[in-house]
Coordinates of C-alpha atoms and ligand atoms in Angstrom, one line a residue:
M174 CA -12.0 10.0 27.8
F175 CA -8.9 8.9 29.3
T176 CA -5.9 8.6 27.3
L177 CA -5.3 5.3 25.2
T178 CA -3.0 3.8 27.5
E179 CA -4.9 4.8 30.8
S180 CA -8.1 3.3 29.6
D181 CA -9.4 0.1 31.3
E182 CA -9.5 -1.5 27.9
W183 CA -5.7 -1.1 27.5
G184 CA -4.8 -2.1 30.9
A185 CA -6.9 -5.2 30.5
L186 CA -4.8 -6.0 27.5
Q187 CA -1.8 -5.4 29.2
E188 CA -2.6 -7.8 31.8
H189 CA -3.7 -10.3 29.5
Y190 CA -0.5 -10.0 27.7
D191 CA 1.5 -10.6 30.6
S192 CA -0.2 -14.2 31.0
I193 CA -0.4 -14.9 27.3
S194 CA 3.0 -13.9 26.1
N195 CA 4.8 -17.0 27.0
V196 CA 2.2 -19.4 25.5
H197 CA 3.2 -21.0 22.4
L198 CA 1.2 -20.9 19.3
K199 CA 1.5 -24.6 18.8
T200 CA -0.4 -25.2 22.2
L201 CA -3.0 -22.8 21.4
F202 CA -3.7 -25.1 18.2
E203 CA -3.4 -28.2 20.1
K204 CA -5.8 -27.2 22.7
D205 CA -8.4 -26.3 20.2
K206 CA -8.9 -28.3 17.2
E207 CA -11.5 -25.7 15.8
R208 CA -9.1 -23.0 15.9
F209 CA -9.1 -22.5 12.1
D210 CA -12.8 -22.7 11.7
K211 CA -12.9 -19.9 14.8
F212 CA -10.2 -17.5 13.2
H213 CA -10.9 -17.3 9.6
I214 CA -13.3 -15.2 7.6
K215 CA -14.6 -15.9 4.2
F216 CA -15.3 -12.8 1.9
N217 CA -16.4 -13.2 -1.7
D218 CA -13.3 -14.8 -3.1
I219 CA -10.9 -14.2 -0.4
L220 CA -9.8 -16.4 2.6
F221 CA -8.4 -14.6 5.5
D222 CA -7.1 -16.8 7.9
F223 CA -5.8 -15.1 11.4
S224 CA -5.6 -18.3 13.4
K225 CA -1.9 -18.4 13.3
N226 CA -1.6 -15.6 15.6
R227 CA -0.8 -15.0 19.1
L228 CA -4.4 -14.5 20.2
D229 CA -6.9 -16.7 22.4
N230 CA -10.6 -15.8 22.8
I231 CA -10.0 -13.4 25.6
A232 CA -7.4 -11.3 23.6
F233 CA -9.8 -11.4 20.9
K234 CA -12.6 -10.0 23.1
L235 CA -10.6 -7.2 24.5
L236 CA -9.2 -6.2 21.5
V237 CA -12.7 -5.8 20.1
R238 CA -13.6 -3.9 23.5
L239 CA -10.6 -1.5 22.7
A240 CA -12.1 -0.8 19.3
E241 CA -15.6 0.0 20.8
H242 CA -14.1 2.0 23.6
R243 CA -12.3 4.2 21.0
K244 CA -15.6 4.8 19.3
L245 CA -14.5 3.0 15.9
K246 CA -17.9 2.8 14.5
E247 CA -18.5 6.5 15.0
K248 CA -15.2 7.2 13.1
I249 CA -15.9 5.0 10.4
K250 CA -19.3 6.6 9.8
A251 CA -17.3 10.1 10.0
M252 CA -15.0 8.9 7.1
F253 CA -17.5 7.6 4.8
T254 CA -20.0 11.0 5.5
G255 CA -17.7 13.3 4.6
E256 CA -16.4 15.0 8.0
K257 CA -13.4 16.9 7.8
I258 CA -11.2 14.0 9.6
N259 CA -8.0 15.4 8.3
T260 CA -7.9 18.0 10.6
T261 CA -4.6 19.6 9.9
E262 CA -5.7 20.2 6.3
N263 CA -9.1 20.8 7.2
R264 CA -10.4 18.1 4.6
A265 CA -13.0 15.3 4.3
V266 CA -11.4 11.9 3.4
L267 CA -13.6 10.5 0.6
H268 CA -11.8 7.8 -1.6
T269 CA -14.3 5.7 -0.7
A270 CA -17.2 7.9 -2.5
L271 CA -14.8 7.2 -5.6
R272 CA -15.8 3.6 -5.7
N273 CA -19.3 4.1 -4.5
R274 CA -21.2 1.7 -6.6
S275 CA -24.6 2.5 -4.9
I276 CA -27.2 5.0 -5.5
D277 CA -26.7 6.7 -2.6
E278 CA -25.4 10.4 -2.6
V279 CA -22.5 11.7 -0.7
I280 CA -23.0 15.1 0.2
I281 CA -20.1 17.5 0.8
E282 CA -20.9 21.3 1.8
G283 CA -24.7 20.7 0.4
R284 CA -23.2 19.2 -2.6
D285 CA -23.9 15.5 -3.9
I286 CA -20.1 14.9 -5.0
M287 CA -21.4 11.6 -7.0
T288 CA -22.2 13.7 -9.7
D289 CA -18.9 15.2 -10.2
I290 CA -17.2 11.4 -10.0
K291 CA -19.7 10.2 -12.7
A292 CA -19.2 12.6 -14.8
V293 CA -15.4 12.2 -14.7
L294 CA -15.7 8.5 -14.9
K295 CA -17.9 9.1 -18.0
K296 CA -15.1 11.3 -19.5
M297 CA -12.6 8.5 -18.7
K298 CA -14.7 5.7 -20.1
K299 CA -14.9 7.6 -23.2
F300 CA -11.5 8.6 -23.6
V301 CA -10.2 5.2 -22.8
G302 CA -12.8 3.8 -25.5
D303 CA -11.2 6.1 -28.2
V304 CA -7.9 5.4 -27.5
H305 CA -8.6 1.5 -27.6
T306 CA -10.5 1.7 -30.8
G307 CA -8.2 4.1 -32.5
K308 CA -10.6 6.8 -32.8
W309 CA -8.2 8.9 -30.6
K310 CA -5.1 9.3 -32.8
G311 CA -1.4 10.9 -32.4
C312 CA -0.5 13.7 -34.5
T313 CA 0.6 11.9 -37.7
G314 CA -2.7 9.8 -37.5
M315 CA -1.3 6.8 -35.6
P316 CA -3.2 4.9 -32.9
I317 CA -1.6 5.2 -29.4
S318 CA 0.3 2.1 -28.2
H319 CA 2.3 3.4 -25.2
I320 CA 1.0 5.0 -22.1
V321 CA 3.5 7.0 -19.9
N322 CA 2.4 7.8 -16.4
I323 CA 4.3 10.8 -14.9
G324 CA 3.9 11.0 -11.5
I325 CA 5.3 10.3 -8.2
G326 CA 4.2 9.1 -4.5
G327 CA 0.5 8.6 -4.5
S328 CA 0.3 9.8 -8.3
H329 CA 2.5 6.7 -9.3
L330 CA 2.6 3.8 -6.4
G331 CA -1.0 2.7 -6.9
P332 CA -1.2 2.6 -10.4
A333 CA 2.3 1.4 -11.0
M334 CA 1.3 -1.6 -8.5
I335 CA -1.8 -2.4 -10.3
C336 CA -0.8 -2.3 -13.7
E337 CA 1.9 -4.9 -12.8
A338 CA -0.6 -6.8 -11.0
L339 CA -2.9 -7.3 -13.4
K340 CA -1.0 -7.7 -16.6
P341 CA -2.7 -10.8 -17.5
Y342 CA -5.6 -8.4 -18.3
A343 CA -3.6 -6.1 -20.7
K344 CA -5.4 -4.7 -23.5
P345 CA -3.7 -6.0 -26.9
G346 CA -1.4 -3.6 -28.4
I347 CA -1.1 -1.1 -25.2
S348 CA 1.8 -0.9 -23.0
V349 CA 2.4 1.2 -20.0
H350 CA 5.2 2.9 -18.5
F351 CA 6.0 4.5 -15.4
V352 CA 8.4 7.4 -14.6
S353 CA 8.5 8.9 -11.0
N354 CA 12.2 9.4 -10.1
I355 CA 13.5 12.9 -10.6
D356 CA 16.7 11.0 -11.4
G357 CA 17.3 11.5 -15.2
C358 CA 17.8 7.9 -16.0
D359 CA 14.3 6.9 -15.0
I360 CA 12.8 9.2 -17.8
A361 CA 15.8 8.6 -20.3
E362 CA 15.4 4.7 -20.1
T363 CA 11.7 5.1 -20.8
L364 CA 11.6 7.5 -23.8
K365 CA 14.4 5.2 -25.6
Q366 CA 11.5 2.8 -25.8
L367 CA 9.1 5.2 -27.2
N368 CA 8.0 6.6 -30.6
P369 CA 6.6 10.0 -30.0
E370 CA 3.7 9.5 -32.6
T371 CA 2.5 6.6 -30.6
T372 CA 2.9 7.7 -27.1
L373 CA 0.5 9.3 -24.6
F374 CA 1.8 11.2 -21.7
L375 CA -0.5 11.3 -18.6
I376 CA 1.0 14.0 -16.0
A377 CA -0.6 12.7 -12.9
S378 CA -0.4 15.1 -10.1
K379 CA -2.9 16.3 -7.6
T380 CA -0.9 19.7 -7.3
F381 CA 0.8 20.0 -10.6
T382 CA 3.4 21.7 -8.6
T383 CA 5.6 18.8 -7.6
Q384 CA 9.3 19.2 -8.2
E385 CA 9.9 15.5 -9.8
T386 CA 6.7 15.3 -11.9
M387 CA 6.8 18.9 -13.2
T388 CA 10.7 18.2 -14.2
N389 CA 10.0 15.1 -15.7
A390 CA 7.0 16.3 -17.5
N391 CA 8.8 19.0 -18.9
T392 CA 11.7 16.7 -20.2
A393 CA 8.9 14.6 -22.0
K394 CA 7.3 17.7 -23.5
K395 CA 10.9 18.8 -24.7
W396 CA 11.8 15.4 -25.9
F397 CA 8.3 15.3 -27.8
L398 CA 8.5 18.9 -29.4
S399 CA 12.4 18.1 -30.4
T400 CA 11.3 15.2 -32.7
D401 CA 10.7 15.8 -36.5
G402 CA 8.1 18.5 -37.2
K403 CA 6.4 18.5 -33.9
K404 CA 4.3 21.8 -32.9
E405 CA 3.0 23.1 -30.0
S406 CA -0.6 22.1 -31.2
D407 CA 0.5 18.7 -31.2
I408 CA 1.0 18.5 -27.4
A409 CA -3.0 18.2 -27.1
L410 CA -3.1 14.8 -28.9
H411 CA -0.2 13.4 -26.5
F412 CA -0.1 15.0 -23.2
I413 CA -3.3 14.5 -20.8
A414 CA -3.4 16.2 -16.9
L415 CA -4.7 14.3 -14.1
S416 CA -4.9 17.1 -11.5
T417 CA -7.0 19.1 -9.0
N418 CA -5.4 22.3 -10.2
T419 CA -6.9 23.6 -13.5
E420 CA -4.5 26.7 -13.6
A421 CA -1.2 25.0 -13.6
V422 CA -2.2 22.6 -16.0
K423 CA -3.3 25.5 -18.4
Q424 CA 0.2 27.0 -17.8
F425 CA 1.9 23.9 -18.7
G426 CA 0.4 24.0 -22.0
I427 CA -2.4 21.3 -21.6
N428 CA -6.0 22.3 -22.7
P429 CA -8.1 21.8 -19.6
K430 CA -10.6 19.6 -21.9
N431 CA -7.7 17.0 -21.8
M432 CA -7.7 17.3 -18.2
F433 CA -9.2 14.7 -15.8
E434 CA -10.2 16.3 -12.6
F435 CA -10.2 15.0 -8.8
W436 CA -10.5 17.0 -5.7
D437 CA -8.8 18.0 -2.7
W438 CA -10.7 15.1 -0.5
V439 CA -8.9 12.8 -2.3
G440 CA -5.7 12.2 -0.6
G441 CA -2.6 11.4 -2.6
R442 CA -2.0 7.7 -1.6
Y443 CA -5.7 6.9 -1.7
S444 CA -6.1 8.5 -5.5
L445 CA -5.9 5.4 -7.7
W446 CA -9.4 5.0 -7.6
S447 CA -9.8 8.8 -9.1
A448 CA -8.6 10.1 -12.5
I449 CA -5.2 9.3 -11.3
G450 CA -6.2 5.6 -12.2
L451 CA -6.5 6.7 -15.6
S452 CA -3.4 4.5 -16.7
I453 CA -4.9 1.4 -15.4
A454 CA -8.0 1.9 -17.2
L455 CA -5.9 2.5 -20.4
Y456 CA -4.0 -0.3 -19.6
I457 CA -6.6 -2.9 -18.7
G458 CA -9.7 -1.3 -20.1
F459 CA -12.5 0.5 -18.4
D460 CA -14.7 -2.3 -17.4
N461 CA -11.8 -4.0 -15.6
F462 CA -11.2 -0.4 -14.1
E463 CA -14.7 -0.6 -12.9
M464 CA -14.2 -4.2 -11.6
L465 CA -11.5 -2.7 -9.5
L466 CA -13.8 -0.1 -7.9
Q467 CA -16.7 -2.7 -7.4
G468 CA -14.0 -4.8 -5.4
A469 CA -13.1 -1.8 -3.2
Y470 CA -16.7 -1.1 -2.8
E471 CA -17.6 -4.5 -1.6
M472 CA -14.9 -4.3 0.7
D473 CA -16.2 -0.8 1.8
M474 CA -19.6 -2.3 2.6
H475 CA -18.0 -5.2 4.5
F476 CA -15.8 -2.9 6.7
R477 CA -19.1 -0.6 7.2
N478 CA -21.6 -3.2 8.3
A479 CA -19.7 -6.4 9.4
P480 CA -19.4 -6.8 13.5
Y481 CA -16.0 -6.3 14.4
E482 CA -15.5 -9.9 15.2
E483 CA -16.0 -10.6 11.6
N484 CA -14.7 -7.7 10.1
I485 CA -11.2 -8.3 8.1
P486 CA -9.7 -5.0 8.4
V487 CA -10.7 -4.5 11.9
I488 CA -9.1 -7.7 12.9
M489 CA -6.2 -6.7 11.0
A490 CA -5.6 -3.5 12.4
L491 CA -6.3 -4.8 15.9
L492 CA -3.9 -7.9 15.5
G493 CA -1.3 -5.1 14.2
I494 CA -2.1 -3.2 17.5
W495 CA -1.7 -6.1 19.6
Y496 CA 2.2 -6.8 18.2
V497 CA 3.0 -3.1 17.9
N498 CA 2.0 -2.1 21.5
F499 CA 2.1 -4.9 23.4
F500 CA 4.5 -7.6 22.0
N501 CA 7.0 -4.5 20.9
A502 CA 7.0 -5.6 17.1
K503 CA 8.8 -3.1 15.2
T504 CA 8.1 -4.0 11.7
H505 CA 5.6 -6.0 9.6
A506 CA 6.5 -8.1 6.9
V507 CA 4.0 -8.5 3.8
I508 CA 5.1 -11.4 1.4
P509 CA 3.0 -11.9 -1.9
Y510 CA 3.3 -15.3 -3.2
Y511 CA 2.7 -13.9 -6.8
Q512 CA 5.5 -12.3 -9.0
N513 CA 3.1 -9.8 -10.4
L514 CA 2.4 -8.4 -6.7
R515 CA 5.9 -7.6 -6.5
M516 CA 5.1 -4.0 -6.0
F517 CA 2.5 -4.6 -3.4
P518 CA 4.8 -4.2 -0.4
E519 CA 6.2 -1.0 -1.7
F520 CA 2.6 0.1 -2.2
L521 CA 1.6 -0.6 1.3
Q522 CA 5.0 1.2 2.4
Q523 CA 3.4 4.4 1.3
L524 CA -0.1 3.7 2.3
D525 CA 0.8 2.5 5.9
M526 CA 3.9 4.5 6.9
E527 CA 2.9 7.7 5.4
S528 CA -0.5 7.6 7.1
N529 CA 0.3 6.2 10.6
G530 CA 3.9 7.3 10.8
K531 CA 3.1 10.0 13.4
R532 CA 4.2 11.0 16.8
V533 CA 1.4 13.2 17.9
D534 CA -2.0 12.7 18.4
K535 CA -4.9 14.8 16.6
F536 CA -4.4 17.5 19.4
G537 CA -0.5 17.9 18.5
E538 CA 0.2 15.9 21.7
L539 CA 3.0 13.6 21.7
V540 CA 1.7 10.0 21.9
E541 CA 3.1 7.7 24.6
Y542 CA 2.7 4.4 22.6
S543 CA 4.3 3.2 19.4
T544 CA 2.5 4.1 16.1
G545 CA 2.9 2.6 12.7
P546 CA 5.3 -0.2 12.3
V547 CA 7.9 -0.2 9.5
V548 CA 6.4 -2.5 6.7
W549 CA 8.7 -4.3 4.1
G550 CA 8.5 -7.5 1.9
V551 CA 9.5 -8.9 -1.3
P552 CA 7.7 -11.8 -3.1
G553 CA 8.0 -15.5 -1.9
T554 CA 9.7 -17.6 -2.6
N555 CA 12.5 -15.3 -3.3
A556 CA 12.0 -13.9 0.4
Q557 CA 12.6 -17.5 1.7
H558 CA 16.2 -17.4 0.3
S559 CA 16.9 -14.1 1.7
F560 CA 15.6 -12.7 4.8
F561 CA 13.5 -15.0 6.0
Q562 CA 16.3 -16.5 8.2
L563 CA 16.0 -13.3 10.5
I564 CA 12.1 -14.1 11.0
H565 CA 12.7 -17.6 11.8
Q566 CA 15.7 -17.2 14.0
G567 CA 16.7 -13.8 14.8
T568 CA 15.7 -11.7 18.0
Q569 CA 12.9 -9.7 16.9
I570 CA 9.2 -10.7 16.4
I571 CA 8.2 -9.9 12.9
P572 CA 4.3 -10.7 12.0
V573 CA 4.0 -11.7 8.3
D574 CA 1.0 -11.3 6.0
F575 CA 1.2 -13.9 3.3
I576 CA -0.8 -13.3 0.4
A577 CA -1.6 -15.5 -2.5
P578 CA -4.0 -16.3 -5.5
L579 CA -4.7 -19.8 -5.8
F580 CA -5.2 -19.5 -9.7
T581 CA -3.4 -17.0 -11.8
D582 CA -3.1 -16.9 -15.4
C583 CA 0.8 -17.5 -15.9
G584 CA 2.6 -20.7 -15.3
N585 CA 1.3 -24.3 -15.1
E586 CA -0.4 -26.1 -12.3
E587 CA 3.0 -27.9 -11.2
Q588 CA 4.6 -24.5 -10.7
R589 CA 1.6 -23.4 -8.7
R590 CA 1.6 -26.2 -6.3
I591 CA 5.2 -25.7 -5.8
L592 CA 4.8 -22.0 -4.9
L593 CA 1.6 -22.6 -2.6
S594 CA 3.2 -25.4 -0.7
N595 CA 6.2 -22.8 0.1
L596 CA 3.7 -20.7 1.3
F597 CA 1.9 -23.1 3.6
A598 CA 5.2 -24.6 4.6
Q599 CA 6.6 -21.3 5.8
S600 CA 3.6 -20.0 7.8
E601 CA 3.4 -23.6 9.5
A602 CA 7.3 -23.4 10.0
L603 CA 7.0 -19.9 11.6
M604 CA 4.1 -21.1 13.7
K605 CA 5.7 -24.4 15.0
G606 CA 9.3 -23.8 15.0
K607 CA 11.5 -27.1 16.0
T608 CA 12.2 -27.9 19.6
E609 CA 15.5 -29.0 20.9
V610 CA 14.1 -32.6 21.3
E611 CA 13.1 -32.9 17.7
V612 CA 16.2 -31.3 16.3
K613 CA 18.4 -34.0 18.4
A614 CA 15.8 -37.0 17.1
E615 CA 16.5 -35.7 13.6
L616 CA 20.6 -35.4 14.1
T617 CA 20.8 -38.7 15.9
M618 CA 18.6 -40.4 13.0
S619 CA 21.0 -39.1 10.4
G620 CA 24.1 -40.7 12.4
I621 CA 25.6 -37.6 14.0
K622 CA 27.6 -38.2 17.1
E623 CA 26.2 -37.1 20.6
R624 CA 29.5 -34.6 20.6
D625 CA 29.1 -33.2 17.3
I626 CA 25.1 -32.9 18.2
N627 CA 25.8 -30.5 21.1
K628 CA 27.7 -28.3 18.8
I629 CA 25.3 -27.5 16.5
I630 CA 22.0 -28.3 18.1
G631 CA 21.7 -24.4 19.3
H632 CA 21.9 -23.5 15.4
K633 CA 19.2 -25.6 14.5
I634 CA 16.2 -24.8 17.0
F635 CA 13.6 -22.8 15.5
P636 CA 11.6 -21.1 18.4
G637 CA 8.3 -20.7 16.1
N638 CA 5.5 -18.7 17.6
I639 CA 5.8 -16.4 14.9
P640 CA 2.4 -15.0 14.0
S641 CA 1.2 -14.6 10.5
N642 CA -2.0 -13.9 8.6
T643 CA -2.8 -15.9 5.5
I644 CA -4.8 -14.0 2.9
L645 CA -5.8 -16.3 -0.1
L646 CA -7.7 -15.0 -3.1
K647 CA -9.2 -17.6 -5.4
K648 CA -7.9 -15.7 -8.2
L649 CA -6.0 -12.3 -8.6
N650 CA -8.2 -10.4 -10.9
P651 CA -9.3 -6.6 -11.0
E652 CA -12.5 -7.3 -8.2
T653 CA -10.1 -9.4 -5.7
L654 CA -7.3 -6.9 -6.0
G655 CA -9.7 -3.9 -5.6
S656 CA -11.1 -5.6 -2.4
L657 CA -7.1 -6.4 -1.1
I658 CA -6.2 -2.7 -1.4
A659 CA -9.3 -1.4 0.3
M660 CA -8.9 -4.2 2.9
Y661 CA -5.5 -2.7 3.8
E662 CA -6.7 1.2 3.4
H663 CA -9.2 0.3 6.3
K664 CA -7.0 -1.5 8.2
V665 CA -4.4 1.6 8.2
F666 CA -7.6 3.8 9.1
V667 CA -8.7 1.6 12.1
Q668 CA -5.3 1.6 13.4
G669 CA -5.1 5.5 13.4
A670 CA -8.3 5.7 14.6
I671 CA -7.1 3.7 17.7
W672 CA -4.1 5.6 18.1
D673 CA -6.0 8.8 17.8
I674 CA -3.5 10.3 14.9
N675 CA -4.3 11.8 11.8
S676 CA -3.9 9.2 9.3
F677 CA -4.3 11.6 6.4
D678 CA -1.6 14.4 6.3
Q679 CA 2.0 13.8 5.8
W680 CA 3.8 17.1 7.1
G681 CA 6.9 14.6 7.6
V682 CA 7.7 15.1 3.7
E683 CA 7.9 18.8 3.9
L684 CA 11.3 19.7 5.6
G685 CA 13.6 18.0 3.1
K686 CA 11.5 19.3 0.2
Q687 CA 12.1 23.0 1.7
L688 CA 15.8 22.3 2.3
A689 CA 16.4 20.8 -1.2
K690 CA 15.0 24.1 -2.5
K691 CA 17.7 26.1 -0.6
I692 CA 20.6 23.7 -1.8
L693 CA 19.9 23.6 -5.5
P694 CA 21.3 26.9 -6.2
E695 CA 24.4 26.2 -3.8
L696 CA 25.3 23.5 -6.1
D697 CA 25.6 25.9 -8.9
S698 CA 27.6 28.7 -7.1
D699 CA 31.2 29.2 -7.4
N700 CA 31.8 29.7 -3.9
E701 CA 32.6 27.1 -1.0
I702 CA 29.4 26.4 0.9
T703 CA 29.9 27.0 5.1
I704 CA 26.4 27.8 6.1
H705 CA 25.2 24.6 7.1
D706 CA 26.5 21.8 9.6
S707 CA 29.8 20.5 8.7
S708 CA 28.5 17.3 7.2
T709 CA 26.1 19.0 4.9
N710 CA 28.8 21.5 3.8
G711 CA 31.3 18.8 3.4
L712 CA 29.1 16.5 1.0
I713 CA 28.0 19.4 -1.0
N714 CA 31.7 20.6 -1.3
Y715 CA 32.7 17.2 -2.2
Y716 CA 29.9 17.2 -5.0
K717 CA 31.2 20.9 -6.1
E718 CA 34.6 19.5 -6.5
N719 CA 34.1 16.5 -8.3
K720 CA 31.0 17.0 -10.5
N721 CA 33.0 18.0 -13.4
K722 CA 35.8 15.6 -13.1
Ligands
G6Q182 C1 0.4 11.0 -0.6 C2 1.3 12.1 -0.7 C3 2.4 12.3 -1.7 C4 1.8 12.6 -3.1 C5 3.1 13.1 -4.0 C6 2.6 13.5 -5.3 O1 -0.3 10.9 0.0 O2 0.6 13.2 -0.6 O3 2.9 11.1 -2.1 O4 1.0 11.7 -3.8 O5 4.0 14.0 -3.3 O6 1.8 14.7 -4.9 P1 1.3 15.3 -6.5 O7 0.0 14.6 -7.0 O8 0.6 16.5 -5.7 O9 2.3 15.4 -7.5

């Protein structure tokens, strides 16, 4: 097979880009009144509008051809059927099995892993029920009212984002807290709010060796034991492990019967569907957790079965490739118009950038093309009052995903209308812009003199032609959220498949960890540090000189 950029499909896209790159989106809409009809997809309670993209029929066909050329169908099948597609760690990638709601088996090395998955789900269901009914009691006989998830990265971001997004579904009497950072302020601020007798700590760590999580878990354990009359044996009622590492869980002092297991074929950033999701189930109830799985499963089926032209994750991915590799877009903004989705961009940052922030292909060869973009964003309308200026009038092309539920359980109808009118206005403004003629007419109408108009006009022109997707959910509920997350997971997968990179490892996080281990004892030693470069020595020594001042 030719390398990606040498393929005919890539060449055809490059040629087409040259002819379409100056065509304005406004023109595409003017020329084709059916554009929205052609370029939107309805999936369950989700509308995906991709009509405001720098895409015509030819580009769309060529992008689909590229997916075919990269044998996407086969790669999708390989993931779902448990081939070891994470080649650098020799692992299957089976988060889709965790939410498989069908009766189909998923066989790995001769074993149907659905049996294990179902057993853990059953154990989670029973536990969640016991906590909610008060059958599970703390060491002084009080029911549990505070759940603290201690975990980081993939063992934190998904559950934290979902609990925030699904606040309206919270079980009465249960609050949830997340501690991730090794910065002592994180756990200290959380512990201040808690009564040990009504608190349940979930130590969420696939490896059970992560420095931040184990340090925070030990702090929590010490805090718990330091309160009046607590004994080691009380730990069993207040500490639960979510992990793959039974030995380390035992060593920490948690009885394996209080451990909820998952497996090495669940990647950290894809683990919210596993036992790592226990905080979600405790917060919103097991039924709602199952609806989250259901939503993801439905998206999985759509992704596996829909033709590329009607396949939301495939289209999202292809559009991303169109912008990154042909329009030279370096970043991608994700703007949820729903305050409770505040953490969604942060969650996506890990999902996308840890998966596709790669510079070598599957064979370890440097790639000759750009891979994953920088993903960023904060909720609208706040975003409009800060960085939207740069998207509208800066010098870079920044594709945007707008995401909004039409109905939520918070606020009133008027607030919702204001919010949504802003979203619709932003995507229209980015697409259309405002021409010199329009600006001039406006300024003249408002009585400004010709001389003054000429001074200001350049500042008031909006080039427009800025692409966006809009994703509307009838309502943000566990099911639609499950579908939305799975949609982005598969988008990231498709891009990795086309770029031929391994989206499921993360070696880039290792070097810093190794160096931190070396530096830690140096911070305690009495000697001046001289073994690093002059900057690192200087920073360490500055800390040592000033730490007790
Ligand atoms: C995600 C990464 C990473 C991981 C954390 C926590 O895909 O692997 O973010 O989730 O480093 O790891 P543990 O769950 O092992 O503590």
